[in-house]
Short mmCIF file of C-alpha atoms and ligand atoms in Angstrom, two decimals:
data_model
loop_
_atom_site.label_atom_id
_atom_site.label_comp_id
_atom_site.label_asym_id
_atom_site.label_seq_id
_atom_site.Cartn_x
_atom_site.Cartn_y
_atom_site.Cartn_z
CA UNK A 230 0.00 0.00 0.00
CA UNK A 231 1.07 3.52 -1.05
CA UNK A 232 -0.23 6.68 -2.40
CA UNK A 233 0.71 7.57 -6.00
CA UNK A 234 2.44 10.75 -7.39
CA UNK A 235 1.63 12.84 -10.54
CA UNK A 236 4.02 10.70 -12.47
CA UNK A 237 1.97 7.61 -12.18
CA UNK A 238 -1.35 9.50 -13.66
CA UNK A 239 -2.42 9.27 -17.23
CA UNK A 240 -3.69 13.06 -17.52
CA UNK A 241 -3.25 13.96 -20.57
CA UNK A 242 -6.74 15.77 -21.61
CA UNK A 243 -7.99 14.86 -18.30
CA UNK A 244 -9.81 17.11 -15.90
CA UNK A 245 -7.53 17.11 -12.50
CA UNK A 246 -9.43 17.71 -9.60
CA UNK A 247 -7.18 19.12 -6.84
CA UNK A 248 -7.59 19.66 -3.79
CA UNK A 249 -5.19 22.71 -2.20
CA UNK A 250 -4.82 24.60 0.96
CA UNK A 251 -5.25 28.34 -0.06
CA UNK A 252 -6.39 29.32 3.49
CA UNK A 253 -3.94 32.66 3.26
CA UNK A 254 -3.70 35.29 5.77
CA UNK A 255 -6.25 38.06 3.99
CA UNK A 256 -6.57 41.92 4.84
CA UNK A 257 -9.25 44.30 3.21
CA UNK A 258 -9.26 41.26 0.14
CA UNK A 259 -5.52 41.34 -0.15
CA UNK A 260 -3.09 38.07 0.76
CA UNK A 261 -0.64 39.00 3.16
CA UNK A 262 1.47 36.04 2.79
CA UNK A 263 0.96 34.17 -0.18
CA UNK A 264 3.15 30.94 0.99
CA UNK A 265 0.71 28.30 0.71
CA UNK A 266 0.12 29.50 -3.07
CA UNK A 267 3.52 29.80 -3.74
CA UNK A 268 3.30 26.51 -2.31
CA UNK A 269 1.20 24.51 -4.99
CA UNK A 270 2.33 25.98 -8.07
CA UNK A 271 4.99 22.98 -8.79
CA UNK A 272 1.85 20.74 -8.87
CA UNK A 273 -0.15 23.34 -10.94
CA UNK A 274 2.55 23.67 -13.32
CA UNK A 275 3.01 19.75 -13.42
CA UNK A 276 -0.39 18.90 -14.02
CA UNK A 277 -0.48 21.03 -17.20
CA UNK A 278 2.63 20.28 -18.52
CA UNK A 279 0.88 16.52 -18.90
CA UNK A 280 -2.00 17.77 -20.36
CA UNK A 281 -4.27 17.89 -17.70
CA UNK A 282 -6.31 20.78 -17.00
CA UNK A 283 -6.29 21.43 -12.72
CA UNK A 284 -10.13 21.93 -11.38
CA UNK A 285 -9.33 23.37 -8.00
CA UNK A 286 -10.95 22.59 -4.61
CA UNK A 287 -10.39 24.41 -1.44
CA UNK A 288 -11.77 25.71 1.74
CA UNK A 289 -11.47 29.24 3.39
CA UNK A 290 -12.13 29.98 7.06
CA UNK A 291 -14.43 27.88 9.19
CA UNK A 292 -18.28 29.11 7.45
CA UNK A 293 -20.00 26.02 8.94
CA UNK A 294 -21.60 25.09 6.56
CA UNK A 295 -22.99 28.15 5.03
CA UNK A 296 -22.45 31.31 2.80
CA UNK A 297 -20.56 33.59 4.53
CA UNK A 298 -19.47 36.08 1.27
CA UNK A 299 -15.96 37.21 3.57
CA UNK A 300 -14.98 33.89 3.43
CA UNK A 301 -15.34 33.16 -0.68
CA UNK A 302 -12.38 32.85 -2.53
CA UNK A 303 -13.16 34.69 -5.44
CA UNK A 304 -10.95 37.46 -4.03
CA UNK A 305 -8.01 35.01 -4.20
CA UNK A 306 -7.88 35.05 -8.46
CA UNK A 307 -5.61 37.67 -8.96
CA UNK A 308 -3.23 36.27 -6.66
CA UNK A 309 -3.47 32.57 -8.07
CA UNK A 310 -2.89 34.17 -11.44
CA UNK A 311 -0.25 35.93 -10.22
CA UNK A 312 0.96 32.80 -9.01
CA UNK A 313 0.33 30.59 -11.34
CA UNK A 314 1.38 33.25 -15.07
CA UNK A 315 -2.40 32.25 -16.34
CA UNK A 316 -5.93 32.91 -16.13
CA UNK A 317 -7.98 31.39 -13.14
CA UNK A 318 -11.20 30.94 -14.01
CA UNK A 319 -14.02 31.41 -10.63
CA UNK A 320 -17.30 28.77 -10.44
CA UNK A 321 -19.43 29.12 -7.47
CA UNK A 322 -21.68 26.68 -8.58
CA UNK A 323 -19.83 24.33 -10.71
CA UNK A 324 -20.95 21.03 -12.98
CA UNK A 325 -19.46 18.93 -15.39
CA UNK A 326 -21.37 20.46 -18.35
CA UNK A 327 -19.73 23.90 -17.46
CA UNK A 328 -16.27 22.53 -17.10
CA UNK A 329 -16.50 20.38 -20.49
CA UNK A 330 -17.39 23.79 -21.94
CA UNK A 331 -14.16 25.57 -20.68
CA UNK A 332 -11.05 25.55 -22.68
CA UNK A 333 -9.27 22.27 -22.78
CA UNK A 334 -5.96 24.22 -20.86
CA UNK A 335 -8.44 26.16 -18.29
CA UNK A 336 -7.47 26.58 -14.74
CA UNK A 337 -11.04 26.10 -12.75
CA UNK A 338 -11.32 27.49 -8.85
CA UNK A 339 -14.13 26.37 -7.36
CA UNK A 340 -15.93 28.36 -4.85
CA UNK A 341 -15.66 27.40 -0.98
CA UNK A 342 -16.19 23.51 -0.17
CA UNK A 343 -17.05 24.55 3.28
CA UNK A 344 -20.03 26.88 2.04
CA UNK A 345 -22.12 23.51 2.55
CA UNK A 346 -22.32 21.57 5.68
CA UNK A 347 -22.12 18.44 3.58
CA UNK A 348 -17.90 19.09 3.42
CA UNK A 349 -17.42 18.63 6.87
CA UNK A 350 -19.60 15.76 6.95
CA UNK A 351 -17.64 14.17 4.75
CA UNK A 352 -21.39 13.08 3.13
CA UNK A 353 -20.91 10.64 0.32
CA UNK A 354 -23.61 12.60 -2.02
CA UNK A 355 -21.21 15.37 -1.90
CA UNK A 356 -18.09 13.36 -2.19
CA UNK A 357 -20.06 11.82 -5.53
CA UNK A 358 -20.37 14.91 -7.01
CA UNK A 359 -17.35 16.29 -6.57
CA UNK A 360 -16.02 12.99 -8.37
CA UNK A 361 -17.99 14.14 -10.99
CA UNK A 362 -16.24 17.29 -11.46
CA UNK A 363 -12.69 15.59 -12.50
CA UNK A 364 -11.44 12.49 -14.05
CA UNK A 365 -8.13 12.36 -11.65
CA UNK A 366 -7.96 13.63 -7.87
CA UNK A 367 -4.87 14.87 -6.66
CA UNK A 368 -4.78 15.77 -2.97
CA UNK A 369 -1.93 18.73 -2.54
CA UNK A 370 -3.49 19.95 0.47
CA UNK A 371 -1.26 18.49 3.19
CA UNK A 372 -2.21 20.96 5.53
CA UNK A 373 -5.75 20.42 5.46
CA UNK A 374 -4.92 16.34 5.57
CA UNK A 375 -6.27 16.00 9.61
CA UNK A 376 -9.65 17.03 8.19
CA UNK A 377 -12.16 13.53 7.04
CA UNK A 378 -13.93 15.80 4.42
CA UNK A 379 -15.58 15.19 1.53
CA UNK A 380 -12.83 17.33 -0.82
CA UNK A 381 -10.19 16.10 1.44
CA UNK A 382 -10.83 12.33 2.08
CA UNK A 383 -14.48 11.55 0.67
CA UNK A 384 -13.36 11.94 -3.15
CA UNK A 385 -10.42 10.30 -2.82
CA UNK A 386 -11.72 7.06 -2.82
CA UNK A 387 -14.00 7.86 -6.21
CA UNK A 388 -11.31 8.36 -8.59
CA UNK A 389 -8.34 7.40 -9.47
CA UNK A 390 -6.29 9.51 -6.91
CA UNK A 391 -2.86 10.58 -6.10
CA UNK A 392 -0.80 13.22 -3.81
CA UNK A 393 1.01 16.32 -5.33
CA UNK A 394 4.07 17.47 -5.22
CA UNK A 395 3.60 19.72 -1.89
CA UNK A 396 1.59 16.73 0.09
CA UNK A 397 4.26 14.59 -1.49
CA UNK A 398 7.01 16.84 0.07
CA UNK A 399 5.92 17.29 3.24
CA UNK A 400 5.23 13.46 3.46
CA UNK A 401 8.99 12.63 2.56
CA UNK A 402 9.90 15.47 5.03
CA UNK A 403 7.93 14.53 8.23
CA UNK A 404 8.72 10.96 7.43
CA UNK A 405 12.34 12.05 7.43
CA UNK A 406 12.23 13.71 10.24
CA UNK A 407 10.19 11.14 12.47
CA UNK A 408 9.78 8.13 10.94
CA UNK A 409 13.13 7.09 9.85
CA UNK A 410 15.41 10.13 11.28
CA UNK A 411 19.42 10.74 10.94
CA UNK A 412 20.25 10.13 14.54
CA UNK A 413 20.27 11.56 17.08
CA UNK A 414 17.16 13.11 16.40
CA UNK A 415 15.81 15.86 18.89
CA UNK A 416 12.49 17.93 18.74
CA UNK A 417 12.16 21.40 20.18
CA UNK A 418 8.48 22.11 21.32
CA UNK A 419 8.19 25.64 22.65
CA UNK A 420 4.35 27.62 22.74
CA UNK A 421 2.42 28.74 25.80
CA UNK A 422 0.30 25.32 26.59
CA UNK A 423 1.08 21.85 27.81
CA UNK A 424 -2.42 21.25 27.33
CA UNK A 425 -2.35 21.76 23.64
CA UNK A 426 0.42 20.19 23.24
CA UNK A 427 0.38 16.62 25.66
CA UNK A 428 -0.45 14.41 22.71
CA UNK A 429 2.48 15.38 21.25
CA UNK A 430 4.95 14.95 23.86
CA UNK A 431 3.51 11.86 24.82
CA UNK A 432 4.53 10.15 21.09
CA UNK A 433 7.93 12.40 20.76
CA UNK A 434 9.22 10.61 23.78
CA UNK A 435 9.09 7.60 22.58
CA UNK A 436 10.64 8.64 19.29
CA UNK A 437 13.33 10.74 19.66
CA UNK A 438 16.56 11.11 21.63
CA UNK A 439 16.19 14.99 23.03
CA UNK A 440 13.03 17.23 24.03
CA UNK A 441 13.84 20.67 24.47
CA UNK A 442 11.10 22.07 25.98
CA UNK A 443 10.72 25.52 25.87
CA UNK A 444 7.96 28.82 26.20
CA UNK A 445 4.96 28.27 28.97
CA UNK A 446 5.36 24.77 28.97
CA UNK A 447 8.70 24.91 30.09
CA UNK A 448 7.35 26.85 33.09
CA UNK A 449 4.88 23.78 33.94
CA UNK A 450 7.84 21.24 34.25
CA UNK A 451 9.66 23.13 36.31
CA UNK A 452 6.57 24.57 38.88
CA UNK A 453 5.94 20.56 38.95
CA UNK A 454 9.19 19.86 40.75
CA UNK A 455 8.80 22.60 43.07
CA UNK A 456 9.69 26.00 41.56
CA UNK A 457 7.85 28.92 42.19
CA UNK A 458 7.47 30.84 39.12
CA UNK A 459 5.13 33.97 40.58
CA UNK A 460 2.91 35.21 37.61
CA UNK A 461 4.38 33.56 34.82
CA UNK A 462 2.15 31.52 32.58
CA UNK A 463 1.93 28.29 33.92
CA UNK A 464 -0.69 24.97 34.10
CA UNK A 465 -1.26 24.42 37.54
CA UNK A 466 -3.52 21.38 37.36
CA UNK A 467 -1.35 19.51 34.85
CA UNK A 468 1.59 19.21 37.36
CA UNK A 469 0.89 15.47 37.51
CA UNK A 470 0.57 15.35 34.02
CA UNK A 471 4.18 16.96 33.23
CA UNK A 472 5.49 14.44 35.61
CA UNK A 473 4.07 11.53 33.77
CA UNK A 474 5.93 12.89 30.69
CA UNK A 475 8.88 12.76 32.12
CA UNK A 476 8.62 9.44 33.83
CA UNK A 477 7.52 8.40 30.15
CA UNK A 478 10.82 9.99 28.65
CA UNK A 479 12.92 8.34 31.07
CA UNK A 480 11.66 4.87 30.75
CA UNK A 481 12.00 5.13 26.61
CA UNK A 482 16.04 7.10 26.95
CA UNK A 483 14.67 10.52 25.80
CA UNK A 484 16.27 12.72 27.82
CA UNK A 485 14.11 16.32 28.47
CA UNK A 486 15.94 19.63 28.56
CA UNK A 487 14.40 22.58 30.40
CA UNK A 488 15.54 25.98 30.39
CA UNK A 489 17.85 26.17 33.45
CA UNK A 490 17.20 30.16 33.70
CA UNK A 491 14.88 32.41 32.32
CA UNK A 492 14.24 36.00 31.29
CA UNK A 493 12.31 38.01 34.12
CA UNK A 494 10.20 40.22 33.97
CA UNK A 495 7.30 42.15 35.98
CA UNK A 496 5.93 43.67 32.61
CA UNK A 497 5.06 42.01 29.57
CA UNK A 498 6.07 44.89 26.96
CA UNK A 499 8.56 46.02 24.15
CA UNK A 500 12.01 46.91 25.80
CA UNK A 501 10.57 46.13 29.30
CA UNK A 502 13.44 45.80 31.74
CA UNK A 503 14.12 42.10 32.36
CA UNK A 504 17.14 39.66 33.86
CA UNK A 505 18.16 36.16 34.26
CA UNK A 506 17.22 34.35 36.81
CA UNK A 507 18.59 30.79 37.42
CA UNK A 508 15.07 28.28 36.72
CA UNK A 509 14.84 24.84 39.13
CA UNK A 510 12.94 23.36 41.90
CA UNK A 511 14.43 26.18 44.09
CA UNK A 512 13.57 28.96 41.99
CA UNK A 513 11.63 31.35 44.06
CA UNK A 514 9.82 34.38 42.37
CA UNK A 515 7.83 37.28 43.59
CA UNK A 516 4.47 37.16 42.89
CA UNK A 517 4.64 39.66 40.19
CA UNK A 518 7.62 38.19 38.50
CA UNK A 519 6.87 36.43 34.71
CA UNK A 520 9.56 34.26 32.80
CA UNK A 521 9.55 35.30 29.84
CA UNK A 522 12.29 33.71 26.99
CA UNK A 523 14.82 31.84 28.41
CA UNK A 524 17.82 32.59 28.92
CA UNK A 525 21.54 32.96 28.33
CA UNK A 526 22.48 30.24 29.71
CA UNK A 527 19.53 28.19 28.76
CA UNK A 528 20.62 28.97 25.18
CA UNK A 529 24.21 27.79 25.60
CA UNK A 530 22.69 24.51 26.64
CA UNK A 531 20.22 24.58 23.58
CA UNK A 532 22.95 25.10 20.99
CA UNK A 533 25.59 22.90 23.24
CA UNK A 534 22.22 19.90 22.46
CA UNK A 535 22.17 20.90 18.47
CA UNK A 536 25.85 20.74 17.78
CA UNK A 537 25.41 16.44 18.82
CA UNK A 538 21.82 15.81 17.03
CA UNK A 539 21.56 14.80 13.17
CA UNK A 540 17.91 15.56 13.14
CA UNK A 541 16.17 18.42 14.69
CA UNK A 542 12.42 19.12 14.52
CA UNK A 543 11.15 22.23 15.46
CA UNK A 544 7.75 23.23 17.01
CA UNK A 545 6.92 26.24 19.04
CA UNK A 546 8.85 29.41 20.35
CA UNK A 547 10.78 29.33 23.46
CA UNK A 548 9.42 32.64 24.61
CA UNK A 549 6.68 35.22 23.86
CA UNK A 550 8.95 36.12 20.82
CA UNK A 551 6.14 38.69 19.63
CA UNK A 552 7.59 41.53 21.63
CA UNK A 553 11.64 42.12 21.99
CA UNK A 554 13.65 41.48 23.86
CA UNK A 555 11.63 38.35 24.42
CA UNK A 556 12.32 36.92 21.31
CA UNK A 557 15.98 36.83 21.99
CA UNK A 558 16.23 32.81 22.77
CA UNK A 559 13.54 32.02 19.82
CA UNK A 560 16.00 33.94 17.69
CA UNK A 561 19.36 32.70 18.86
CA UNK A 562 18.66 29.20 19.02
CA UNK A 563 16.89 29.33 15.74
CA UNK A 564 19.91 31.06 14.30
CA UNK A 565 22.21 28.32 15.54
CA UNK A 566 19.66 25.69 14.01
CA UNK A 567 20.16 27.50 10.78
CA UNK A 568 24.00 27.65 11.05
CA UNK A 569 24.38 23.83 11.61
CA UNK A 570 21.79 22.81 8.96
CA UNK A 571 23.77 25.10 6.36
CA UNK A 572 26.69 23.53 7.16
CA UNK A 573 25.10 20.39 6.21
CA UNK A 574 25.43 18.83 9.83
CA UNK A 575 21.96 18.86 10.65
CA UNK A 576 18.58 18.56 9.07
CA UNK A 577 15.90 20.63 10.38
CA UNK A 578 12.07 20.56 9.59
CA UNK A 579 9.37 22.96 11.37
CA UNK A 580 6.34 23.24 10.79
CA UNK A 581 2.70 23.77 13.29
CA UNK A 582 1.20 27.39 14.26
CA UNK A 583 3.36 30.03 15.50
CA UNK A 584 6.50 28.20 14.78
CA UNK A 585 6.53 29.88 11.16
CA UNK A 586 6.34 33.03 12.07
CA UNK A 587 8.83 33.00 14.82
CA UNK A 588 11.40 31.73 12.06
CA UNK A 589 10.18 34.32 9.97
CA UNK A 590 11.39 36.80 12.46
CA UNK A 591 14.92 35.29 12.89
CA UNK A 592 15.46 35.59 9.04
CA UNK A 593 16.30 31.35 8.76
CA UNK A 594 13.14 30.36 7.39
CA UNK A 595 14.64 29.95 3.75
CA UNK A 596 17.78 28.25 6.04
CA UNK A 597 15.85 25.15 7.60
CA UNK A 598 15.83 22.19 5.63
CA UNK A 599 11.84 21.94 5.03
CA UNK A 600 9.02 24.34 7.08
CA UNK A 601 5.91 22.39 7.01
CA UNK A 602 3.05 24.72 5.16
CA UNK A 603 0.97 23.00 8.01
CA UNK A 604 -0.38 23.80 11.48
CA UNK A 605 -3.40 21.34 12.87
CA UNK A 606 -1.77 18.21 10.63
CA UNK A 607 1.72 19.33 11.63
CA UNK A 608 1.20 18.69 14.95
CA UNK A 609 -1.39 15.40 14.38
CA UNK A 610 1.40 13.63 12.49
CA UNK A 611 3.70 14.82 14.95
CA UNK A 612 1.36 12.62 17.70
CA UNK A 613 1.70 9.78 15.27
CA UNK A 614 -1.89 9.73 14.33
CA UNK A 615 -2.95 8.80 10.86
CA UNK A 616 -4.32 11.66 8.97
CA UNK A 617 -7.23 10.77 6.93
CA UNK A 618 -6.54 12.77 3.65
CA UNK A 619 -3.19 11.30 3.22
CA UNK A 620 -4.83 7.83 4.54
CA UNK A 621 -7.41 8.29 1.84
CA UNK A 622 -4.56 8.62 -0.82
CA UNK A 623 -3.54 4.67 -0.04
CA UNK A 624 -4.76 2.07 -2.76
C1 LIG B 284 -5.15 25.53 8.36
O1 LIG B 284 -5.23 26.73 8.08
O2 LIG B 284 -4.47 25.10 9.31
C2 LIG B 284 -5.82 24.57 7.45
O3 LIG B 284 -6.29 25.22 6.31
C3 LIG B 284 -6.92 23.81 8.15
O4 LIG B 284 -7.92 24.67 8.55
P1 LIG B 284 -8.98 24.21 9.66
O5 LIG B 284 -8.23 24.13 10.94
O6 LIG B 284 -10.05 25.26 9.63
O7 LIG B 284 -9.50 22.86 9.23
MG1 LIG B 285 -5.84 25.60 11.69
#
């Protein structure tokens, strides 16, 4: 069992039905960051070069299931055209009479699948119709991959189906990265949240060598063996919970790093006056006292843990890196990443919310060795769960 590629498809003067992720930052009808477009136009490009004219399916925004016109993406032409060097053609209501009477070479954006409750349903009538739209499905919509819907998962079983070149890049990545890594292999989870994050933990133990742990979480594991962290962000009722992960990561040899000092604070703004403060079970803050990056030291020990590790993935911020000088750690450590993986020492993937955009801001994104276009399915593959568009692709 595997999932095919664009080279395996017959498409010459077939309709390709393609599922992408187009769900772009927007302002007043404008994409802010075009990425994900910039994204699929390898598999755009592809399909046409064969012959095969790409009929493309995507959602935008959560409408549940009805019309909401600030979430259509006819606004999105001009930058798919831009994108893509030819005409996009919009169908809100599309059928298979319309698209036969379209050029042979037309590019065919079909209006929000999640303008009908039916998408998220993953309802077969729907699923049957969109089969009828195409004579090929290509699924290129990794990010969108944790989602059973009919466009996503539904179709795929309808036609004769295969993944494109982004789904089949970020596959090979993640499955570099986790499934089969360079070792030693280490992950660096950062964000504000155990909570949000336990799933993940729980399955990275088990698979890699290293956890650095790093932002809000960080602050969890170390309240749960005793330190007093004041204000900072913290989980108070997963204390147990942050000891089970590590009991878990010492019983499978992954061994957890935590920041061993932090960046204080009693305000949480730009240029606020901060300093280090060492971070263990005998850290005692005043009540008004936040950690908020970590710190020198801390990042020492963070680059002193890349310079060993082969693999390195990346997930999360180690601080609120949104306002300076808390993004100093986020920034430094990223920077190092960068360094070693240009220097062909270590390979680095990243991908899942915030993580982006905090790489963004350390000017390494183009320096990593793949950033997932991901968030939701970023992390879901990260817990080792199967994701059922890419599940969906295997015949
Ligand atoms: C995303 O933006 O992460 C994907 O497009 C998935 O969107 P969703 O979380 O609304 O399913
Ligand atoms: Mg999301």
């Amino acid at each position: 069992m595997g999932w095919k590629t664009l080279d395996n498809m017959d498409l010459n003067g077939k309709r390709v039905l393609t599922r992408v992720d187009i769900n772009v930052p927007m302002e007043d009808g404008h994409v802010t960051d075009a990425t994900r477009i910039e994204r699929i136009v390898p598999t755009i490009t592809d399909i046409r070069k064969q012959g095969g004219s790409p009929v493309l399916l995507a959602h935008f925004g959560r409408p549940k299931g009805q019309f909401v016109p600030e979430m259509s993406l006819a606004p999105l032409v001009p930058a798919l055209e831009a994108a893509f060097g030819c005409t996009v053609t919009f169908v809100e209501r599309p059928s298979r009479e319309w698209i036969d009477a379209q050029p042979k070479d037309a590019v065919i954006l079909v209006e929000n699948t999640r303008f009908t409750p039916m998408e998220e349903a993953n309802d077969p009538a729907m699923a049957g119709f969109l089969a009828t739209l195409g004579d090929v499905y290509c699924n290129d919509a990794f990010s969108a991959a944790h989602r059973a819907h009919a466009s996503t998962a539904g179709v795929a079983h309808l036609l004769p189906s295969c993944a494109g070149r982004l789904m089949q890049a970020e596959l090979r990545a993640l499955e570099a990265a986790l499934s089969n890594p360079k070792r030693p292999v280490g992950a660096v989870v950062g964000g504000a949240k155990v909570s949000s994050k336990l799933d993940l933990l729980m399955n990275l133990v088990e698979k890699i060598d290293v956890l650095i742990i790093g932002g809000g979480m960080a602050n969890t594991f170390i309240a749960a063996q005793g330190g007093d962290l004041g204000a900072s962000l913290q989980e108070a009722d997963l204390h147990d919970t942050a000891r089970d992960i590590m009991d878990k990561a010492a019983s499978a040899g992954c061994r957890i790093v935590l920041p061993v000092d932090g960046r204080v604070s009693r305000e949480f703004k730009a240029g606020a006056t901060s300093e280090m403060v060492a971070l263990n079970a005998h850290t005692k803050l005043a009540s008004d006292q936040m950690v908020l990056d970590a710190g020198d030291e801390a990042i020492e020990a963070v680059e002193a843990e890349f310079a060993v590790l082969k693999t390195l993935i990346w997930n999360g911020p180690f601080g609120a890196f949104e306002i300076a000088p808390f993004d100093t750690a986020t920034v430094a450590a990223a920077k190092a990443a960068a360094t070693r993986t240009n220097a062909g020492q270590l390979i680095t993937v990243a991908g899942g919310g915030d993580t982006v955009a905090a790489l963004n801001q350390a000017g390494v994104a183009d320096d990593f060795t793949y950033i997932s276009t991901a968030g939701g399915a970023f992390l879901e593959w990260m817990e080792g769960k199967e994701l059922p568009g890419v599940a969906a692709l295997m015949q």
